[in-house]
């Protein structure tokens, strides 16, 4: 029912659109929070982060990375496992830290 008809508001359109974009990212590829927002015609990268915080467990969350190419904060080890399974291109530092090679792995819907 539409809000104009006096019924309950429609589900959060932004959240459902974020979910659709994240689900479209193919294995071995990533998008940044900002690029997910941009794909929706928005600049709300933090809003994308909020959606991922609530719905991310049911999504390929490791495919959404920070602008630097680093995995989601506090989920680096699990993300690394998924990147290895999917063959996601990675860059390694001398200290053993990694990040996704955005030049090679970025998905552009």
PDB file of N, CA and C in Angstrom:
ATOM      1  N   UNK A   1       0.838  -1.172   0.000  1.00  0.00           N
ATOM      2  CA  UNK A   1       0.000   0.000   0.000  1.00  0.00           C
ATOM      3  C   UNK A   1       0.887   1.239   0.000  1.00  0.00           C
ATOM      4  N   UNK A   2       0.529   2.233  -0.748  1.00  0.00           N
ATOM      5  CA  UNK A   2       1.360   3.427  -0.825  1.00  0.00           C
ATOM      6  C   UNK A   2       1.075   4.353   0.338  1.00  0.00           C
ATOM      7  N   UNK A   3       2.046   5.193   0.717  1.00  0.00           N
ATOM      8  CA  UNK A   3       1.829   6.145   1.795  1.00  0.00           C
ATOM      9  C   UNK A   3       0.689   7.105   1.482  1.00  0.00           C
ATOM     10  N   UNK A   4       0.469   7.416   0.182  1.00  0.00           N
ATOM     11  CA  UNK A   4      -0.604   8.326  -0.197  1.00  0.00           C
ATOM     12  C   UNK A   4      -1.970   7.741   0.129  1.00  0.00           C
ATOM     13  N   UNK A   5      -2.073   6.426   0.163  1.00  0.00           N
ATOM     14  CA  UNK A   5      -3.343   5.773   0.442  1.00  0.00           C
ATOM     15  C   UNK A   5      -3.584   5.625   1.940  1.00  0.00           C
ATOM     16  N   UNK A   6      -2.676   6.161   2.732  1.00  0.00           N
ATOM     17  CA  UNK A   6      -2.851   6.096   4.172  1.00  0.00           C
ATOM     18  C   UNK A   6      -2.323   4.825   4.805  1.00  0.00           C
ATOM     19  N   UNK A   7      -1.701   3.974   4.007  1.00  0.00           N
ATOM     20  CA  UNK A   7      -1.160   2.723   4.539  1.00  0.00           C
ATOM     21  C   UNK A   7       0.236   2.916   5.084  1.00  0.00           C
ATOM     22  N   UNK A   8       0.874   1.830   5.475  1.00  0.00           N
ATOM     23  CA  UNK A   8       2.243   1.919   5.992  1.00  0.00           C
ATOM     24  C   UNK A   8       3.197   2.344   4.896  1.00  0.00           C
ATOM     25  N   UNK A   9       4.284   3.006   5.275  1.00  0.00           N
ATOM     26  CA  UNK A   9       5.250   3.428   4.261  1.00  0.00           C
ATOM     27  C   UNK A   9       5.888   2.226   3.579  1.00  0.00           C
ATOM     28  N   UNK A  10       6.308   2.455   2.347  1.00  0.00           N
ATOM     29  CA  UNK A  10       6.986   1.400   1.593  1.00  0.00           C
ATOM     30  C   UNK A  10       8.310   1.071   2.267  1.00  0.00           C
ATOM     31  N   UNK A  11       8.818  -0.154   2.048  1.00  0.00           N
ATOM     32  CA  UNK A  11      10.124  -0.489   2.614  1.00  0.00           C
ATOM     33  C   UNK A  11      11.172   0.521   2.147  1.00  0.00           C
ATOM     34  N   UNK A  12      12.219   0.671   2.906  1.00  0.00           N
ATOM     35  CA  UNK A  12      13.256   1.651   2.593  1.00  0.00           C
ATOM     36  C   UNK A  12      13.827   1.375   1.208  1.00  0.00           C
ATOM     37  N   UNK A  13      13.500   2.222   0.260  1.00  0.00           N
ATOM     38  CA  UNK A  13      13.928   2.043  -1.117  1.00  0.00           C
ATOM     39  C   UNK A  13      15.446   2.087  -1.236  1.00  0.00           C
ATOM     40  N   UNK A  14      16.108   2.991  -0.495  1.00  0.00           N
ATOM     41  CA  UNK A  14      17.566   3.080  -0.557  1.00  0.00           C
ATOM     42  C   UNK A  14      18.182   1.749  -0.147  1.00  0.00           C
ATOM     43  N   UNK A  15      17.715   1.183   0.940  1.00  0.00           N
ATOM     44  CA  UNK A  15      18.270  -0.089   1.424  1.00  0.00           C
ATOM     45  C   UNK A  15      18.068  -1.200   0.408  1.00  0.00           C
ATOM     46  N   UNK A  16      16.894  -1.295  -0.171  1.00  0.00           N
ATOM     47  CA  UNK A  16      16.650  -2.365  -1.145  1.00  0.00           C
ATOM     48  C   UNK A  16      17.497  -2.168  -2.393  1.00  0.00           C
ATOM     49  N   UNK A  17      17.742  -0.916  -2.766  1.00  0.00           N
ATOM     50  CA  UNK A  17      18.589  -0.647  -3.925  1.00  0.00           C
ATOM     51  C   UNK A  17      20.047  -0.980  -3.619  1.00  0.00           C
ATOM     52  N   UNK A  18      20.512  -0.689  -2.401  1.00  0.00           N
ATOM     53  CA  UNK A  18      21.873  -1.072  -2.000  1.00  0.00           C
ATOM     54  C   UNK A  18      22.017  -2.584  -2.073  1.00  0.00           C
ATOM     55  N   UNK A  19      21.058  -3.295  -1.524  1.00  0.00           N
ATOM     56  CA  UNK A  19      21.097  -4.764  -1.542  1.00  0.00           C
ATOM     57  C   UNK A  19      21.184  -5.272  -2.980  1.00  0.00           C
ATOM     58  N   UNK A  20      20.395  -4.709  -3.873  1.00  0.00           N
ATOM     59  CA  UNK A  20      20.410  -5.152  -5.274  1.00  0.00           C
ATOM     60  C   UNK A  20      21.777  -4.927  -5.911  1.00  0.00           C
ATOM     61  N   UNK A  21      22.395  -3.780  -5.657  1.00  0.00           N
ATOM     62  CA  UNK A  21      23.724  -3.508  -6.229  1.00  0.00           C
ATOM     63  C   UNK A  21      24.750  -4.481  -5.666  1.00  0.00           C
ATOM     64  N   UNK A  22      24.756  -4.675  -4.353  1.00  0.00           N
ATOM     65  CA  UNK A  22      25.737  -5.569  -3.724  1.00  0.00           C
ATOM     66  C   UNK A  22      25.561  -6.989  -4.248  1.00  0.00           C
ATOM     67  N   UNK A  23      24.327  -7.434  -4.403  1.00  0.00           N
ATOM     68  CA  UNK A  23      24.087  -8.785  -4.920  1.00  0.00           C
ATOM     69  C   UNK A  23      24.550  -8.933  -6.368  1.00  0.00           C
ATOM     70  N   UNK A  24      24.678  -7.825  -7.092  1.00  0.00           N
ATOM     71  CA  UNK A  24      25.097  -7.888  -8.492  1.00  0.00           C
ATOM     72  C   UNK A  24      26.610  -7.934  -8.686  1.00  0.00           C
ATOM     73  N   UNK A  25      27.373  -7.727  -7.618  1.00  0.00           N
ATOM     74  CA  UNK A  25      28.841  -7.731  -7.739  1.00  0.00           C
ATOM     75  C   UNK A  25      29.303  -9.171  -7.963  1.00  0.00           C
ATOM     76  N   UNK A  26      29.984  -9.428  -9.076  1.00  0.00           N
ATOM     77  CA  UNK A  26      30.398 -10.807  -9.354  1.00  0.00           C
ATOM     78  C   UNK A  26      31.559 -11.265  -8.460  1.00  0.00           C
ATOM     79  N   UNK A  27      31.690 -12.567  -8.268  1.00  0.00           N
ATOM     80  CA  UNK A  27      32.821 -13.097  -7.501  1.00  0.00           C
ATOM     81  C   UNK A  27      34.144 -12.599  -8.078  1.00  0.00           C
ATOM     82  N   UNK A  28      35.082 -12.279  -7.194  1.00  0.00           N
ATOM     83  CA  UNK A  28      36.389 -11.808  -7.614  1.00  0.00           C
ATOM     84  C   UNK A  28      36.442 -10.314  -7.870  1.00  0.00           C
ATOM     85  N   UNK A  29      35.326  -9.631  -7.670  1.00  0.00           N
ATOM     86  CA  UNK A  29      35.253  -8.192  -7.888  1.00  0.00           C
ATOM     87  C   UNK A  29      34.725  -7.513  -6.630  1.00  0.00           C
ATOM     88  N   UNK A  30      34.924  -6.210  -6.558  1.00  0.00           N
ATOM     89  CA  UNK A  30      34.474  -5.429  -5.407  1.00  0.00           C
ATOM     90  C   UNK A  30      33.949  -4.077  -5.866  1.00  0.00           C
ATOM     91  N   UNK A  31      33.243  -3.435  -4.972  1.00  0.00           N
ATOM     92  CA  UNK A  31      32.882  -2.031  -5.123  1.00  0.00           C
ATOM     93  C   UNK A  31      33.169  -1.373  -3.788  1.00  0.00           C
ATOM     94  N   UNK A  32      33.495  -0.101  -3.821  1.00  0.00           N
ATOM     95  CA  UNK A  32      33.670   0.640  -2.575  1.00  0.00           C
ATOM     96  C   UNK A  32      32.289   1.082  -2.095  1.00  0.00           C
ATOM     97  N   UNK A  33      32.225   1.475  -0.832  1.00  0.00           N
ATOM     98  CA  UNK A  33      30.961   2.004  -0.310  1.00  0.00           C
ATOM     99  C   UNK A  33      30.504   3.179  -1.171  1.00  0.00           C
ATOM    100  N   UNK A  34      31.458   4.027  -1.543  1.00  0.00           N
ATOM    101  CA  UNK A  34      31.138   5.188  -2.367  1.00  0.00           C
ATOM    102  C   UNK A  34      30.671   4.823  -3.756  1.00  0.00           C
ATOM    103  N   UNK A  35      31.259   3.779  -4.350  1.00  0.00           N
ATOM    104  CA  UNK A  35      30.833   3.400  -5.694  1.00  0.00           C
ATOM    105  C   UNK A  35      29.464   2.731  -5.684  1.00  0.00           C
ATOM    106  N   UNK A  36      29.120   2.050  -4.596  1.00  0.00           N
ATOM    107  CA  UNK A  36      27.759   1.516  -4.471  1.00  0.00           C
ATOM    108  C   UNK A  36      26.778   2.686  -4.418  1.00  0.00           C
ATOM    109  N   UNK A  37      27.086   3.677  -3.599  1.00  0.00           N
ATOM    110  CA  UNK A  37      26.224   4.863  -3.510  1.00  0.00           C
ATOM    111  C   UNK A  37      26.112   5.550  -4.867  1.00  0.00           C
ATOM    112  N   UNK A  38      27.235   5.725  -5.554  1.00  0.00           N
ATOM    113  CA  UNK A  38      27.236   6.391  -6.857  1.00  0.00           C
ATOM    114  C   UNK A  38      26.388   5.625  -7.873  1.00  0.00           C
ATOM    115  N   UNK A  39      26.406   4.305  -7.803  1.00  0.00           N
ATOM    116  CA  UNK A  39      25.593   3.501  -8.712  1.00  0.00           C
ATOM    117  C   UNK A  39      24.101   3.769  -8.508  1.00  0.00           C
ATOM    118  N   UNK A  40      23.765   4.296  -7.327  1.00  0.00           N
ATOM    119  CA  UNK A  40      22.373   4.626  -7.020  1.00  0.00           C
ATOM    120  C   UNK A  40      22.076   6.103  -7.240  1.00  0.00           C
ATOM    121  N   UNK A  41      23.062   6.834  -7.756  1.00  0.00           N
ATOM    122  CA  UNK A  41      22.888   8.257  -7.958  1.00  0.00           C
ATOM    123  C   UNK A  41      22.965   9.045  -6.667  1.00  0.00           C
ATOM    124  N   UNK A  42      23.711   8.516  -5.712  1.00  0.00           N
ATOM    125  CA  UNK A  42      23.802   9.117  -4.380  1.00  0.00           C
ATOM    126  C   UNK A  42      25.262   9.325  -3.998  1.00  0.00           C
ATOM    127  N   UNK A  43      25.477  10.122  -2.967  1.00  0.00           N
ATOM    128  CA  UNK A  43      26.813  10.285  -2.387  1.00  0.00           C
ATOM    129  C   UNK A  43      26.843   9.721  -0.973  1.00  0.00           C
ATOM    130  N   UNK A  44      25.834   8.962  -0.600  1.00  0.00           N
ATOM    131  CA  UNK A  44      25.641   8.485   0.773  1.00  0.00           C
ATOM    132  C   UNK A  44      26.413   7.196   1.062  1.00  0.00           C
ATOM    133  N   UNK A  45      27.748   7.283   0.994  1.00  0.00           N
ATOM    134  CA  UNK A  45      28.544   6.083   1.270  1.00  0.00           C
ATOM    135  C   UNK A  45      28.339   5.596   2.705  1.00  0.00           C
ATOM    136  N   UNK A  46      28.145   6.523   3.627  1.00  0.00           N
ATOM    137  CA  UNK A  46      27.878   6.110   5.008  1.00  0.00           C
ATOM    138  C   UNK A  46      26.524   5.418   5.117  1.00  0.00           C
ATOM    139  N   UNK A  47      25.588   5.845   4.302  1.00  0.00           N
ATOM    140  CA  UNK A  47      24.292   5.166   4.264  1.00  0.00           C
ATOM    141  C   UNK A  47      24.438   3.741   3.766  1.00  0.00           C
ATOM    142  N   UNK A  48      25.314   3.553   2.791  1.00  0.00           N
ATOM    143  CA  UNK A  48      25.599   2.195   2.309  1.00  0.00           C
ATOM    144  C   UNK A  48      26.184   1.379   3.456  1.00  0.00           C
ATOM    145  N   UNK A  49      27.092   1.982   4.212  1.00  0.00           N
ATOM    146  CA  UNK A  49      27.673   1.298   5.370  1.00  0.00           C
ATOM    147  C   UNK A  49      26.624   0.908   6.388  1.00  0.00           C
ATOM    148  N   UNK A  50      25.652   1.777   6.608  1.00  0.00           N
ATOM    149  CA  UNK A  50      24.563   1.465   7.543  1.00  0.00           C
ATOM    150  C   UNK A  50      23.755   0.269   7.057  1.00  0.00           C
ATOM    151  N   UNK A  51      23.430   0.261   5.775  1.00  0.00           N
ATOM    152  CA  UNK A  51      22.682  -0.869   5.223  1.00  0.00           C
ATOM    153  C   UNK A  51      23.493  -2.148   5.372  1.00  0.00           C
ATOM    154  N   UNK A  52      24.785  -2.066   5.074  1.00  0.00           N
ATOM    155  CA  UNK A  52      25.634  -3.252   5.187  1.00  0.00           C
ATOM    156  C   UNK A  52      25.731  -3.732   6.630  1.00  0.00           C
ATOM    157  N   UNK A  53      25.719  -2.809   7.584  1.00  0.00           N
ATOM    158  CA  UNK A  53      25.790  -3.189   8.995  1.00  0.00           C
ATOM    159  C   UNK A  53      24.561  -3.993   9.408  1.00  0.00           C
ATOM    160  N   UNK A  54      23.414  -3.686   8.810  1.00  0.00           N
ATOM    161  CA  UNK A  54      22.176  -4.369   9.191  1.00  0.00           C
ATOM    162  C   UNK A  54      21.846  -5.555   8.307  1.00  0.00           C
ATOM    163  N   UNK A  55      22.139  -5.474   7.023  1.00  0.00           N
ATOM    164  CA  UNK A  55      21.759  -6.531   6.089  1.00  0.00           C
ATOM    165  C   UNK A  55      22.952  -7.304   5.553  1.00  0.00           C
ATOM    166  N   UNK A  56      24.149  -6.878   5.886  1.00  0.00           N
ATOM    167  CA  UNK A  56      25.356  -7.433   5.287  1.00  0.00           C
ATOM    168  C   UNK A  56      25.583  -8.910   5.506  1.00  0.00           C
ATOM    169  N   UNK A  57      25.119  -9.453   6.618  1.00  0.00           N
ATOM    170  CA  UNK A  57      25.351 -10.871   6.893  1.00  0.00           C
ATOM    171  C   UNK A  57      24.708 -11.759   5.835  1.00  0.00           C
ATOM    172  N   UNK A  58      23.654 -11.282   5.200  1.00  0.00           N
ATOM    173  CA  UNK A  58      22.952 -12.052   4.184  1.00  0.00           C
ATOM    174  C   UNK A  58      23.432 -11.738   2.772  1.00  0.00           C
ATOM    175  N   UNK A  59      24.470 -10.908   2.680  1.00  0.00           N
ATOM    176  CA  UNK A  59      24.987 -10.460   1.386  1.00  0.00           C
ATOM    177  C   UNK A  59      26.455 -10.849   1.235  1.00  0.00           C
ATOM    178  N   UNK A  60      27.003 -10.756   0.025  1.00  0.00           N
ATOM    179  CA  UNK A  60      28.446 -10.956  -0.155  1.00  0.00           C
ATOM    180  C   UNK A  60      29.187  -9.703   0.332  1.00  0.00           C
ATOM    181  N   UNK A  61      29.165  -9.479   1.640  1.00  0.00           N
ATOM    182  CA  UNK A  61      29.664  -8.263   2.280  1.00  0.00           C
ATOM    183  C   UNK A  61      31.135  -8.004   1.986  1.00  0.00           C
ATOM    184  N   UNK A  62      31.928  -9.041   1.775  1.00  0.00           N
ATOM    185  CA  UNK A  62      33.366  -8.878   1.533  1.00  0.00           C
ATOM    186  C   UNK A  62      33.629  -8.198   0.191  1.00  0.00           C
ATOM    187  N   UNK A  63      32.617  -8.118  -0.654  1.00  0.00           N
ATOM    188  CA  UNK A  63      32.783  -7.472  -1.958  1.00  0.00           C
ATOM    189  C   UNK A  63      32.564  -5.966  -1.890  1.00  0.00           C
ATOM    190  N   UNK A  64      32.276  -5.429  -0.709  1.00  0.00           N
ATOM    191  CA  UNK A  64      32.148  -3.985  -0.518  1.00  0.00           C
ATOM    192  C   UNK A  64      33.288  -3.561   0.397  1.00  0.00           C
ATOM    193  N   UNK A  65      34.181  -2.741  -0.136  1.00  0.00           N
ATOM    194  CA  UNK A  65      35.412  -2.386   0.569  1.00  0.00           C
ATOM    195  C   UNK A  65      35.509  -0.879   0.781  1.00  0.00           C
ATOM    196  N   UNK A  66      36.447  -0.514   1.625  1.00  0.00           N
ATOM    197  CA  UNK A  66      36.709   0.909   1.859  1.00  0.00           C
ATOM    198  C   UNK A  66      37.397   1.511   0.631  1.00  0.00           C
ATOM    199  N   UNK A  67      37.374   2.824   0.533  1.00  0.00           N
ATOM    200  CA  UNK A  67      37.945   3.522  -0.628  1.00  0.00           C
ATOM    201  C   UNK A  67      39.410   3.188  -0.850  1.00  0.00           C
ATOM    202  N   UNK A  68      40.110   2.795   0.191  1.00  0.00           N
ATOM    203  CA  UNK A  68      41.519   2.426   0.097  1.00  0.00           C
ATOM    204  C   UNK A  68      41.725   1.015  -0.458  1.00  0.00           C
ATOM    205  N   UNK A  69      40.627   0.255  -0.570  1.00  0.00           N
ATOM    206  CA  UNK A  69      40.736  -1.139  -0.998  1.00  0.00           C
ATOM    207  C   UNK A  69      40.814  -2.098   0.170  1.00  0.00           C
ATOM    208  N   UNK A  70      40.827  -1.569   1.385  1.00  0.00           N
ATOM    209  CA  UNK A  70      40.883  -2.433   2.568  1.00  0.00           C
ATOM    210  C   UNK A  70      39.521  -3.053   2.848  1.00  0.00           C
ATOM    211  N   UNK A  71      39.561  -4.255   3.364  1.00  0.00           N
ATOM    212  CA  UNK A  71      38.346  -4.999   3.704  1.00  0.00           C
ATOM    213  C   UNK A  71      37.561  -4.272   4.801  1.00  0.00           C
ATOM    214  N   UNK A  72      36.293  -4.610   4.954  1.00  0.00           N
ATOM    215  CA  UNK A  72      35.505  -4.000   6.032  1.00  0.00           C
ATOM    216  C   UNK A  72      36.207  -4.159   7.387  1.00  0.00           C
ATOM    217  N   UNK A  73      36.207  -3.086   8.123  1.00  0.00           N
ATOM    218  CA  UNK A  73      36.876  -3.031   9.422  1.00  0.00           C
ATOM    219  C   UNK A  73      36.401  -4.153  10.339  1.00  0.00           C
ATOM    220  N   UNK A  74      37.342  -4.798  10.987  1.00  0.00           N
ATOM    221  CA  UNK A  74      37.112  -5.905  11.923  1.00  0.00           C
ATOM    222  C   UNK A  74      36.662  -7.202  11.256  1.00  0.00           C
ATOM    223  N   UNK A  75      36.692  -7.247   9.922  1.00  0.00           N
ATOM    224  CA  UNK A  75      36.316  -8.469   9.203  1.00  0.00           C
ATOM    225  C   UNK A  75      37.398  -8.867   8.199  1.00  0.00           C
ATOM    226  N   UNK A  76      38.595  -8.357   8.406  1.00  0.00           N
ATOM    227  CA  UNK A  76      39.666  -8.546   7.433  1.00  0.00           C
ATOM    228  C   UNK A  76      40.026 -10.016   7.203  1.00  0.00           C
ATOM    229  N   UNK A  77      40.138 -10.792   8.256  1.00  0.00           N
ATOM    230  CA  UNK A  77      40.581 -12.181   8.102  1.00  0.00           C
ATOM    231  C   UNK A  77      39.554 -13.018   7.346  1.00  0.00           C
ATOM    232  N   UNK A  78      38.287 -12.876   7.705  1.00  0.00           N
ATOM    233  CA  UNK A  78      37.234 -13.623   7.005  1.00  0.00           C
ATOM    234  C   UNK A  78      37.143 -13.153   5.551  1.00  0.00           C
ATOM    235  N   UNK A  79      37.281 -11.848   5.327  1.00  0.00           N
ATOM    236  CA  UNK A  79      37.251 -11.324   3.965  1.00  0.00           C
ATOM    237  C   UNK A  79      38.413 -11.898   3.149  1.00  0.00           C
ATOM    238  N   UNK A  80      39.598 -11.959   3.754  1.00  0.00           N
ATOM    239  CA  UNK A  80      40.763 -12.508   3.057  1.00  0.00           C
ATOM    240  C   UNK A  80      40.485 -13.938   2.603  1.00  0.00           C
ATOM    241  N   UNK A  81      39.835 -14.726   3.439  1.00  0.00           N
ATOM    242  CA  UNK A  81      39.485 -16.097   3.058  1.00  0.00           C
ATOM    243  C   UNK A  81      38.594 -16.098   1.810  1.00  0.00           C
ATOM    244  N   UNK A  82      37.628 -15.193   1.794  1.00  0.00           N
ATOM    245  CA  UNK A  82      36.711 -15.131   0.656  1.00  0.00           C
ATOM    246  C   UNK A  82      37.424 -14.606  -0.594  1.00  0.00           C
ATOM    247  N   UNK A  83      38.317 -13.627  -0.431  1.00  0.00           N
ATOM    248  CA  UNK A  83      39.068 -13.113  -1.584  1.00  0.00           C
ATOM    249  C   UNK A  83      39.909 -14.226  -2.201  1.00  0.00           C
ATOM    250  N   UNK A  84      40.506 -15.043  -1.366  1.00  0.00           N
ATOM    251  CA  UNK A  84      41.329 -16.152  -1.884  1.00  0.00           C
ATOM    252  C   UNK A  84      40.464 -17.173  -2.613  1.00  0.00           C
ATOM    253  N   UNK A  85      39.313 -17.502  -2.065  1.00  0.00           N
ATOM    254  CA  UNK A  85      38.403 -18.459  -2.708  1.00  0.00           C
ATOM    255  C   UNK A  85      37.954 -17.933  -4.072  1.00  0.00           C
ATOM    256  N   UNK A  86      37.649 -16.637  -4.138  1.00  0.00           N
ATOM    257  CA  UNK A  86      37.113 -16.051  -5.366  1.00  0.00           C
ATOM    258  C   UNK A  86      38.193 -15.567  -6.330  1.00  0.00           C
ATOM    259  N   UNK A  87      39.455 -15.569  -5.907  1.00  0.00           N
ATOM    260  CA  UNK A  87      40.531 -15.105  -6.778  1.00  0.00           C
ATOM    261  C   UNK A  87      40.559 -13.599  -6.960  1.00  0.00           C
ATOM    262  N   UNK A  88      40.135 -12.873  -5.963  1.00  0.00           N
ATOM    263  CA  UNK A  88      40.131 -11.410  -6.021  1.00  0.00           C
ATOM    264  C   UNK A  88      41.564 -10.894  -6.036  1.00  0.00           C
ATOM    265  N   UNK A  89      41.924 -10.019  -6.959  1.00  0.00           N
ATOM    266  CA  UNK A  89      43.295  -9.482  -7.002  1.00  0.00           C
ATOM    267  C   UNK A  89      43.607  -8.661  -5.744  1.00  0.00           C
ATOM    268  N   UNK A  90      44.731  -8.976  -5.121  1.00  0.00           N
ATOM    269  CA  UNK A  90      45.138  -8.305  -3.887  1.00  0.00           C
ATOM    270  C   UNK A  90      46.505  -7.668  -4.054  1.00  0.00           C
ATOM    271  N   UNK A  91      46.748  -6.656  -3.245  1.00  0.00           N
ATOM    272  CA  UNK A  91      48.060  -6.024  -3.137  1.00  0.00           C
ATOM    273  C   UNK A  91      48.545  -6.246  -1.710  1.00  0.00           C
ATOM    274  N   UNK A  92      49.831  -6.552  -1.556  1.00  0.00           N
ATOM    275  CA  UNK A  92      50.402  -6.833  -0.232  1.00  0.00           C
ATOM    276  C   UNK A  92      51.472  -5.817   0.113  1.00  0.00           C
ATOM    277  N   UNK A  93      51.516  -5.417   1.371  1.00  0.00           N
ATOM    278  CA  UNK A  93      52.574  -4.515   1.825  1.00  0.00           C
ATOM    279  C   UNK A  93      53.728  -5.349   2.363  1.00  0.00           C
ATOM    280  N   UNK A  94      54.833  -4.704   2.617  1.00  0.00           N
ATOM    281  CA  UNK A  94      56.001  -5.402   3.189  1.00  0.00           C
ATOM    282  C   UNK A  94      55.703  -5.955   4.566  1.00  0.00           C
ATOM    283  N   UNK A  95      54.754  -5.351   5.268  1.00  0.00           N
ATOM    284  CA  UNK A  95      54.413  -5.801   6.622  1.00  0.00           C
ATOM    285  C   UNK A  95      53.418  -6.952   6.615  1.00  0.00           C
ATOM    286  N   UNK A  96      52.935  -7.329   5.437  1.00  0.00           N
ATOM    287  CA  UNK A  96      51.988  -8.434   5.341  1.00  0.00           C
ATOM    288  C   UNK A  96      50.536  -8.001   5.335  1.00  0.00           C
ATOM    289  N   UNK A  97      50.304  -6.697   5.349  1.00  0.00           N
ATOM    290  CA  UNK A  97      48.930  -6.202   5.259  1.00  0.00           C
ATOM    291  C   UNK A  97      48.479  -6.283   3.801  1.00  0.00           C
ATOM    292  N   UNK A  98      47.199  -6.456   3.595  1.00  0.00           N
ATOM    293  CA  UNK A  98      46.689  -6.564   2.232  1.00  0.00           C
ATOM    294  C   UNK A  98      45.559  -5.564   2.003  1.00  0.00           C
ATOM    295  N   UNK A  99      45.313  -5.345   0.746  1.00  0.00           N
ATOM    296  CA  UNK A  99      44.125  -4.610   0.317  1.00  0.00           C
ATOM    297  C   UNK A  99      43.786  -5.110  -1.071  1.00  0.00           C
ATOM    298  N   UNK A 100      42.550  -4.882  -1.475  1.00  0.00           N
ATOM    299  CA  UNK A 100      42.117  -5.303  -2.802  1.00  0.00           C
ATOM    300  C   UNK A 100      42.727  -4.363  -3.839  1.00  0.00           C
ATOM    301  N   UNK A 101      43.172  -4.922  -4.942  1.00  0.00           N
ATOM    302  CA  UNK A 101      43.698  -4.135  -6.061  1.00  0.00           C
ATOM    303  C   UNK A 101      42.492  -3.553  -6.804  1.00  0.00           C
ATOM    304  N   UNK A 102      42.128  -2.331  -6.447  1.00  0.00           N
ATOM    305  CA  UNK A 102      40.927  -1.715  -7.010  1.00  0.00           C
ATOM    306  C   UNK A 102      41.014  -1.518  -8.517  1.00  0.00           C
ATOM    307  N   UNK A 103      42.206  -1.310  -9.027  1.00  0.00           N
ATOM    308  CA  UNK A 103      42.371  -1.113 -10.465  1.00  0.00           C
ATOM    309  C   UNK A 103      41.933  -2.362 -11.236  1.00  0.00           C
ATOM    310  N   UNK A 104      42.228  -3.513 -10.690  1.00  0.00           N
ATOM    311  CA  UNK A 104      41.915  -4.777 -11.369  1.00  0.00           C
ATOM    312  C   UNK A 104      40.590  -5.398 -10.923  1.00  0.00           C
ATOM    313  N   UNK A 105      40.145  -5.104  -9.716  1.00  0.00           N
ATOM    314  CA  UNK A 105      38.986  -5.820  -9.167  1.00  0.00           C
ATOM    315  C   UNK A 105      37.695  -5.016  -9.132  1.00  0.00           C
ATOM    316  N   UNK A 106      37.752  -3.737  -9.436  1.00  0.00           N
ATOM    317  CA  UNK A 106      36.540  -2.919  -9.321  1.00  0.00           C
ATOM    318  C   UNK A 106      35.466  -3.330 -10.317  1.00  0.00           C
ATOM    319  N   UNK A 107      34.268  -3.454  -9.793  1.00  0.00           N
ATOM    320  CA  UNK A 107      33.086  -3.752 -10.608  1.00  0.00           C
ATOM    321  C   UNK A 107      32.388  -2.434 -10.905  1.00  0.00           C
ATOM    322  N   UNK A 108      32.049  -2.234 -12.165  1.00  0.00           N
ATOM    323  CA  UNK A 108      31.350  -1.010 -12.566  1.00  0.00           C
ATOM    324  C   UNK A 108      30.043  -1.404 -13.244  1.00  0.00           C
ATOM    325  N   UNK A 109      28.958  -1.395 -12.479  1.00  0.00           N
ATOM    326  CA  UNK A 109      27.675  -1.840 -13.060  1.00  0.00           C
ATOM    327  C   UNK A 109      27.165  -0.890 -14.137  1.00  0.00           C
TER     328      UNK A 109
END
